[in-house]
PDB file of C-alpha atoms in Angstrom:
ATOM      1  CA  UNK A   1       0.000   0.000   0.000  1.00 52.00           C
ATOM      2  CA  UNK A   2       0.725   3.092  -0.698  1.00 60.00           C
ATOM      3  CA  UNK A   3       1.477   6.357   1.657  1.00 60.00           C
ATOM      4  CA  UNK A   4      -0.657   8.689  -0.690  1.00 67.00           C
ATOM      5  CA  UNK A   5      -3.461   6.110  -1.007  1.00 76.00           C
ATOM      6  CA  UNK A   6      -3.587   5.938   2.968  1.00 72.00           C
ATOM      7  CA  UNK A   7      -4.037  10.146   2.908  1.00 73.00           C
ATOM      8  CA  UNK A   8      -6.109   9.837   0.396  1.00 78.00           C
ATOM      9  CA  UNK A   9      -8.257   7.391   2.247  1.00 73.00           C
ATOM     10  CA  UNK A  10      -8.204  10.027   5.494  1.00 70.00           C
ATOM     11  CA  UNK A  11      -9.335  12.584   3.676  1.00 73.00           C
ATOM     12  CA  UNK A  12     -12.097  11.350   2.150  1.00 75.00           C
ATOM     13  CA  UNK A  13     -13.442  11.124   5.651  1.00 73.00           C
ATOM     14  CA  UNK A  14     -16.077  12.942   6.708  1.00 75.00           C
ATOM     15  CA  UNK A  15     -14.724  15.916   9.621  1.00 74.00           C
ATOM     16  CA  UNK A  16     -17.958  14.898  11.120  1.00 78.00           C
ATOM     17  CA  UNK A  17     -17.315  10.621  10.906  1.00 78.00           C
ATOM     18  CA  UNK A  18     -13.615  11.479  12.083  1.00 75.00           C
ATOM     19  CA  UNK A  19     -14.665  13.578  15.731  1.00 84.00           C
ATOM     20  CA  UNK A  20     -17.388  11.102  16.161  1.00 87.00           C
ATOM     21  CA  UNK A  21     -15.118   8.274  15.826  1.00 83.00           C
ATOM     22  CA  UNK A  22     -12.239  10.368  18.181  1.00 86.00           C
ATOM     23  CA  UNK A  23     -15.233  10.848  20.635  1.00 90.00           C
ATOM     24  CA  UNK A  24     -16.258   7.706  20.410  1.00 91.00           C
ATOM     25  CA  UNK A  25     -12.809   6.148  21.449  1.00 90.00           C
ATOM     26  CA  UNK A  26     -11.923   8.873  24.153  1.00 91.00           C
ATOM     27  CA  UNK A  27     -15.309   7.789  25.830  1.00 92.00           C
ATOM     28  CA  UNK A  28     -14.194   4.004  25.255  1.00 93.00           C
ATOM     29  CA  UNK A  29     -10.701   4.984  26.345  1.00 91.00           C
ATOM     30  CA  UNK A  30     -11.699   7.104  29.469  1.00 91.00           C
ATOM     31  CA  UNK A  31     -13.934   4.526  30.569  1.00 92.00           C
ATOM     32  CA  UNK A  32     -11.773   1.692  30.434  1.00 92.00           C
ATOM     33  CA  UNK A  33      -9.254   3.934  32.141  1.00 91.00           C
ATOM     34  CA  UNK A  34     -11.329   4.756  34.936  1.00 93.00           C
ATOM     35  CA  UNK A  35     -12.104   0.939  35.488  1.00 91.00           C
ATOM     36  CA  UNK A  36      -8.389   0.076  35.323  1.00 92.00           C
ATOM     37  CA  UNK A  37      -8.083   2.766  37.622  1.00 92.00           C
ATOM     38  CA  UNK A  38     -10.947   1.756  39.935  1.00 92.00           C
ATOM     39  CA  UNK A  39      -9.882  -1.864  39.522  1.00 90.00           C
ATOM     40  CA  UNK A  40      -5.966  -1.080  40.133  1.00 88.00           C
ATOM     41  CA  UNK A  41      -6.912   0.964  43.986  1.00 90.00           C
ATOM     42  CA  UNK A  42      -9.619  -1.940  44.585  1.00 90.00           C
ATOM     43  CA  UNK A  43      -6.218  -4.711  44.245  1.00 87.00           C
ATOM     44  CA  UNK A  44      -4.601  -1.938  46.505  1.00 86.00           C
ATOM     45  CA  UNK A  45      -7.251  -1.688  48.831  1.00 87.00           C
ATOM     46  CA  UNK A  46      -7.373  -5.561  49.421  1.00 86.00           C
ATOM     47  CA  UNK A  47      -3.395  -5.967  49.552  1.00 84.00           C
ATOM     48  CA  UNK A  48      -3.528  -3.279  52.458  1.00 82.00           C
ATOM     49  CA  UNK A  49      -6.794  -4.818  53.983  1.00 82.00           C
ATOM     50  CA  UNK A  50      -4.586  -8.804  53.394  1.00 84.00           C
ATOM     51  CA  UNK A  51      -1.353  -6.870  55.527  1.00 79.00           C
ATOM     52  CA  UNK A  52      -4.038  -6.260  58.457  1.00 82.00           C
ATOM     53  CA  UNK A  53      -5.622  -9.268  58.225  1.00 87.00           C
ATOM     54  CA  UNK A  54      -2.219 -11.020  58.266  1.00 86.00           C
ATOM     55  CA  UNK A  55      -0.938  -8.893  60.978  1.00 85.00           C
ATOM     56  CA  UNK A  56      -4.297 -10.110  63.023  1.00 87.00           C
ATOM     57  CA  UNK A  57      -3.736 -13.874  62.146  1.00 89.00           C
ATOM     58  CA  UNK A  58      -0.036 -13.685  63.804  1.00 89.00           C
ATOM     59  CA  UNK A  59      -1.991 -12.062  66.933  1.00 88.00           C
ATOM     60  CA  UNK A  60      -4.100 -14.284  67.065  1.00 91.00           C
ATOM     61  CA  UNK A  61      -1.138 -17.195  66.839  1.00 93.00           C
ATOM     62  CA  UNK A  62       0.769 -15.277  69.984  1.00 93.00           C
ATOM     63  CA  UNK A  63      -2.468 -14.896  71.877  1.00 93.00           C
ATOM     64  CA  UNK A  64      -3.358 -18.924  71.239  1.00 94.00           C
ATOM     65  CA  UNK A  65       0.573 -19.648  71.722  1.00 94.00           C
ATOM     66  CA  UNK A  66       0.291 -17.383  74.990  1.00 94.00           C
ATOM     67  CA  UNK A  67      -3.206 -19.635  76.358  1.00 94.00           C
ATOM     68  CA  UNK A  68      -1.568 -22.939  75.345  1.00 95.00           C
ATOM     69  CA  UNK A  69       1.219 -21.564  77.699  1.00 95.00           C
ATOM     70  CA  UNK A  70      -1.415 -20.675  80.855  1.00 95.00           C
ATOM     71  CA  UNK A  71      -3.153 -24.128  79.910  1.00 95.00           C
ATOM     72  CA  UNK A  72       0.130 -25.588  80.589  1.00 95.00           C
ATOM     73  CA  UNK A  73       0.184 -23.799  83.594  1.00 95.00           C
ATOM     74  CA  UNK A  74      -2.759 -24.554  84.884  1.00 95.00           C
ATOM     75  CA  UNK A  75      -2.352 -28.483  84.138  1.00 95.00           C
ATOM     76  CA  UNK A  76       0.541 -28.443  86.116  1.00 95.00           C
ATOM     77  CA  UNK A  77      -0.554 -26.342  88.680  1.00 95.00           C
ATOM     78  CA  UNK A  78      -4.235 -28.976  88.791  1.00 95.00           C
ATOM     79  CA  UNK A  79      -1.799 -31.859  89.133  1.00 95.00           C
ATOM     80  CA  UNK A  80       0.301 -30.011  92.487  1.00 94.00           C
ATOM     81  CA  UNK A  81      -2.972 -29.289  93.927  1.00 93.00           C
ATOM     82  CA  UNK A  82      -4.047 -32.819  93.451  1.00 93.00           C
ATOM     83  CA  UNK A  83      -0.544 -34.084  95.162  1.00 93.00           C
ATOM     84  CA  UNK A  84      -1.080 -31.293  97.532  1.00 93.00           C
ATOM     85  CA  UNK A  85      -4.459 -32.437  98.588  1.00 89.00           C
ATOM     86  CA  UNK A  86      -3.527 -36.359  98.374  1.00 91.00           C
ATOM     87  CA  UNK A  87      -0.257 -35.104 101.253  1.00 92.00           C
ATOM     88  CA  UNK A  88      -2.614 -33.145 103.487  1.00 90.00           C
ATOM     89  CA  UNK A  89      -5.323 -35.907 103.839  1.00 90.00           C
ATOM     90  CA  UNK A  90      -2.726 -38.365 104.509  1.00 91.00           C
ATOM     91  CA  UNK A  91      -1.367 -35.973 107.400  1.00 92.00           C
ATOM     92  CA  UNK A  92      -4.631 -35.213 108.830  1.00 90.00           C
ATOM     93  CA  UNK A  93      -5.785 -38.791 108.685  1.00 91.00           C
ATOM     94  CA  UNK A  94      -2.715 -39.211 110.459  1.00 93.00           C
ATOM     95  CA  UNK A  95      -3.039 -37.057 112.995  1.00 92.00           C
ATOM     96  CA  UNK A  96      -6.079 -37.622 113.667  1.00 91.00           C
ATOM     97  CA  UNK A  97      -5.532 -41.352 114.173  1.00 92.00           C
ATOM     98  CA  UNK A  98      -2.042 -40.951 115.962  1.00 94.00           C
ATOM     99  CA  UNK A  99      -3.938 -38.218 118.620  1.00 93.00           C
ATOM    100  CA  UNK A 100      -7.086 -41.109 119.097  1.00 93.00           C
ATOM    101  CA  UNK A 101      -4.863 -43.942 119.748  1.00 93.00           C
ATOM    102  CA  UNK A 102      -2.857 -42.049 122.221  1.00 92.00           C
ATOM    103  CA  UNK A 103      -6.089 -40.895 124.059  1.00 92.00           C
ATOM    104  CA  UNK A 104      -7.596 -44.508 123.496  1.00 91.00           C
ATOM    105  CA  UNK A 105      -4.090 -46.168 124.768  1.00 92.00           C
ATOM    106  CA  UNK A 106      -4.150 -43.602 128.159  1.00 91.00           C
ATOM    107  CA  UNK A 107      -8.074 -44.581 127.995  1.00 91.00           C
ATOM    108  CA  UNK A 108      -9.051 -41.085 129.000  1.00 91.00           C
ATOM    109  CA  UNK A 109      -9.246 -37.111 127.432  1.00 91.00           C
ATOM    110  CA  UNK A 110      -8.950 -33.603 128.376  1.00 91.00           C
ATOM    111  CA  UNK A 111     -11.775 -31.567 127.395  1.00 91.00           C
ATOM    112  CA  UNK A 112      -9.051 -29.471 125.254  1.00 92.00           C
ATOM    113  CA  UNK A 113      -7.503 -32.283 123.056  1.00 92.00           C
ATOM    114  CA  UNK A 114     -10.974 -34.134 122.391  1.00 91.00           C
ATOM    115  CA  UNK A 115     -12.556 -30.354 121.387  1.00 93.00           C
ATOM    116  CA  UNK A 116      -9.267 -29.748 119.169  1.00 92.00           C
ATOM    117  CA  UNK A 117      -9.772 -33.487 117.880  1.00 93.00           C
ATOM    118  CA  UNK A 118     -13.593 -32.888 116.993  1.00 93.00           C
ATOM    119  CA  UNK A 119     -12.621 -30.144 115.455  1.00 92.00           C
ATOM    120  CA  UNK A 120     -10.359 -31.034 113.252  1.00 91.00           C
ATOM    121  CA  UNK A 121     -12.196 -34.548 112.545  1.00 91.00           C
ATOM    122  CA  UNK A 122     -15.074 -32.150 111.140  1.00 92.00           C
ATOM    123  CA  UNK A 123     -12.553 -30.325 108.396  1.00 90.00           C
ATOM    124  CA  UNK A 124     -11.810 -33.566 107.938  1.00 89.00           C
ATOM    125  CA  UNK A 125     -14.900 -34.667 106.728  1.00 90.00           C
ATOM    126  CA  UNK A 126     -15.855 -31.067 105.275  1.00 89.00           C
ATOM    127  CA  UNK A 127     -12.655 -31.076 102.974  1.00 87.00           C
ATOM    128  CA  UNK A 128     -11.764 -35.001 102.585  1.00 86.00           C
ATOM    129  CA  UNK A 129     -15.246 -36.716 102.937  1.00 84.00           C
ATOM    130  CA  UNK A 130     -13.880 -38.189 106.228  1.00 77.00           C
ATOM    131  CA  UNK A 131     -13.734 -42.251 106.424  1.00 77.00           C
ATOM    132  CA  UNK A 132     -15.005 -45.106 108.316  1.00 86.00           C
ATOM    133  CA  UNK A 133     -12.068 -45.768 110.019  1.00 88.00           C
ATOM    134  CA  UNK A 134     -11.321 -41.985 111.246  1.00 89.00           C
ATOM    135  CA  UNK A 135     -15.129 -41.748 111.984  1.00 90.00           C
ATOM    136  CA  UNK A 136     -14.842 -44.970 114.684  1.00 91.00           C
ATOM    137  CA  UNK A 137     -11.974 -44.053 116.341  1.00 91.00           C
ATOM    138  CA  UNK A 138     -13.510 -40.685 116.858  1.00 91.00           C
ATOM    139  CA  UNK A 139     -16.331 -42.271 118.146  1.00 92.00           C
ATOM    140  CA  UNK A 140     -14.442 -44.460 120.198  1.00 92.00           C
ATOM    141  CA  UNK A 141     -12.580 -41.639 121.751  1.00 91.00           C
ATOM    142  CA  UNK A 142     -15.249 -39.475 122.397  1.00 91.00           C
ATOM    143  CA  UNK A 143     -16.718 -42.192 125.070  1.00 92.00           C
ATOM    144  CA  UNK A 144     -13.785 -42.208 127.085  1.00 89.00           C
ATOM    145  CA  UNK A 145     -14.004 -40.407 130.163  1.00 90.00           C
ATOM    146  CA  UNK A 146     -13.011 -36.317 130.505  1.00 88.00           C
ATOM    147  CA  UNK A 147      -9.879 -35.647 132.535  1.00 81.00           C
ATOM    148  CA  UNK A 148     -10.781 -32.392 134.553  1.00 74.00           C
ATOM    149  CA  UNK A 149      -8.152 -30.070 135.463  1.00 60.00           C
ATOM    150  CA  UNK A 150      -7.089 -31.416 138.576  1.00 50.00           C
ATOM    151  CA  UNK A 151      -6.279 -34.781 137.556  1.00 53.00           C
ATOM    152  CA  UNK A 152      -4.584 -33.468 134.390  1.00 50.00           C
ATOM    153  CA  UNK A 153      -2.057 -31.912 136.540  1.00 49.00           C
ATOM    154  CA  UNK A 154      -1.623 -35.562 138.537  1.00 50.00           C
ATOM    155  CA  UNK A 155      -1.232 -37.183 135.202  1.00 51.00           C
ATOM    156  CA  UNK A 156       1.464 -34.818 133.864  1.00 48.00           C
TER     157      UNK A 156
END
């Protein structure tokens, strides 16, 4: 093809056909521009909103890593409670009886020791449930005779 058949071509456009067409492709153009736009700052928008969202999911991971650590905590702390409790009722139950078979082996009480013993016989039962061998020596004991003051210093 030739250059002068190409002008010639142009100019036998219409002025009229040529803006319509130019009009026609700077609406086409600015529209597709403002969509690229729009469509360019909507990618932006979600790559900002995916660095927060990303920046939350890592919080979240401490905060879970930071509850596992407490949970930890707390399983171990459970388990020395549990030991804890298991020691005390042994000592208690061990008191208890030690304290009753003195009393039953002198075969009588002062007032003091079998109030202190009742006493702690019922946190006993309050905090361990008690148990039927704790509950009959208790029983036992409290039948024995009182020691009154008087022959309590004679005894010692």
């Amino acid at each position: 093809m030739n250059t002068q058949d190409a002008w010639t071509l142009i100019g036998n456009i219409a002025l009229n056909d040529l803006i319509t067409w130019l009009i026609v492709l700077g609406v086409i153009g600015g529209t597709a521009y403002k969509f690229l736009n729009k469509l360019f700052s909507w990618f932006d928008e979600i790559k900002s909103h995916q660095a927060e969202y990303s920046e939350l999911i890592e919080a979240v991971k401490q905060q879970n890593d930071r509850f596992d650590k407490i949970e930890a905590a707390l399983a171990l702390m459970r388990e020395s409670f549990k030991e804890q409790k298991e020691f005390n009722f042994k000592q208690v139950r061990n008191t208890i009886v030690h304290q009753c078979d003195l009393a039953l082996e002198k075969g009588i009480i002062t007032p003091e020791k079998k109030k202190s013993l009742n006493e702690l016989y019922e946190e006993y039962v309050h905090v361990f449930n008690g148990n039927s061998y704790v509950s009959s020596q208790i029983a036992r004991v409290n039948q024995l005779p009182i020691l009154s003051n008087h022959e309590e210093e004679e005894i010692e």
